[in-house]
Amino acid sequence: MQNMLMGRYIPGNSLIHRLDPRSKLLVMFIFVIVIFFAHDWLGYLLLILYTFAGVLLSGISISYFLKGLRPMIGLILFTVIFQMLFTPGEHIVFQFWILKISTESLINALYIFFRFVLIIFMSTVLTLTTPPLTLADGIETGLAPLKKIKVPVHELGLMLSISLRFIPTLMDDTTMIMNAQKARGMDFGEGNLLQKVRSIIPILIPLFVSSFRRAEDLAVAMESRGYQGGDGRSKYRQLKWSKNDFVLLLSIFILAALLLMWNAFK
Amino acid sequence: MNKILEVENLTFKYEEEQEMPTLDGVSFAVHAGEWVSIIGQNGSGKSTTARAIDGLLENVSGSIKIDGEILSSENVWALRQKIGMVFQNPDNQFVGATVEDDVAFGMENQGIPREEMILRVDQALKQVNMLEFKGKEPARLSGGQKQRVAIAGIIALRPEIIILDEATSMLDPTGRAEIMRVIREIKAEYNLTVLSITHDLDEATLSDRVLVMRAGKIIKSAKPEELFGSGEDMVNIGLDMPFTSSLAEDLRANFNLPEKYLNEEELADILAERLRK
């Protein structure tokens, strides 16, 4: 469970590390849309340069990004191969039965491949450079306008930050329960599928019960420290926009504008 | 001395059909600046008493007076500000995602302005000697360190009473000694009243007064030296003796020790004196 990359944060003090999580989230969101604006090699070149700049500025070794790619590799290959085999095209390079590989389909497959890689790289930049907690803060303040339509933003933010805080605690619990069951003769990961599923129950139920106990203790501790809900609370953590955040936002808009312009001129 | 906490005829049942009530007419008073320990076997109602005082239980009959005001559902939040509670499990009471967030949590609830919070967080962490861990997550701290953070979160709120609900029971001896040292220091500095619920008799010997609970009742209230001086009695209640008392018991035949409670230093002095002769 240690090699989970999701939400893994690598401390650092690079330009990207110092940015406001809200601007990073927003840019990430826009980037995913912008990526569909690109239809040819020049568009993709721009996107690749943009992503590459992000990776370089984060100051994190490229191997982390490749690791982030690993769990997705199956999906990427699957999609790319299907694109290659089933995209209709005129200039046939290779043909076998109903499977045709044309130059068009090759190019199309390459584009799909880059689309995947770029999105994964960009989101990895976001998660590697932003502590999960700050990310949660960013999401909470990002959702703040929704308060007007009665979305419980404070509660969502609190839930998110408590969940993040309890992930390592519950992981420890899981390992402890697994070891305790092993010590009593339980065999995990043996037998057929049904037996494997069944062997999860002795972990799951104690974990469930202990979570309830933790939740109750936590609720009492929160109440005794005067927690009465979101109203009338002040905030200790504060996010601050800096000049760099505006530059970042500007850069994604310029990228989008360039791509749109290039599409229009063609 | 004025009474900061008065508990009168407290009675409580967790379930309606419970035969023996968890609390059965508990009455006691604590003076301002006093350190009172409550000891007793498991299930004697110690923790329930603590929760009732903080207004965390419903359907408690009897009256609780904090700083002269009777606790009711209207003023529970205001009176709770005068009380800081430290619970048993260091992990489960850690609300914040990092040390500083956890210390700030109580202040955020009271709507204290941010500049003030920043000052108080640093000050409180310094007091419990945890300033260098300010940005750390709970997963990277030991149990004793987490309890010290919990105490810092309470000091930052400036309460008048601190209730320790078996706050040291999940710690190792070093962590336990460290917590007791911190409590003693802040008690002296802010002139706090401490109500400590504990199984650790050596911890109880440090207090001004000890209340013994059994089956939902307070059966004894005495100074630790009086209580632990009457050796046999303690074992009957189902409790042990502090280390020095049992040592003195074993040595009594050979050394002609006085028939009263001795703390470590007193015992050492007397033994040294006897051996010199």
PDB file of C-alpha atoms in Angstrom, chain B residues 35 47 63 92 94-95 184 204 221 260 267:
ATOM      1  CA  TRP B  35      -5.467  19.257  41.433  1.00  0.00           C
ATOM      2  CA  SER B  47     -15.198   8.879  32.629  1.00  0.00           C
ATOM      3  CA  SER B  63     -26.732  19.732  39.168  1.00  0.00           C
ATOM      4  CA  ASN B  92      -8.979   9.767  17.783  1.00  0.00           C
ATOM      5  CA  PHE B  94      -6.585  14.702  16.648  1.00  0.00           C
ATOM      6  CA  VAL B  95      -8.905  16.708  14.391  1.00  0.00           C
ATOM      7  CA  ARG B 184       2.338  20.682  36.218  1.00  0.00           C
ATOM      8  CA  ALA B 204      -2.630  10.224  41.728  1.00  0.00           C
ATOM      9  CA  SER B 221     -12.232  11.763  49.383  1.00  0.00           C
ATOM     10  CA  LYS B 260       1.978   6.792  57.111  1.00  0.00           C
ATOM     11  CA  LEU B 267      11.178   6.996  51.952  1.00  0.00           C
TER      12      LEU B 267
END
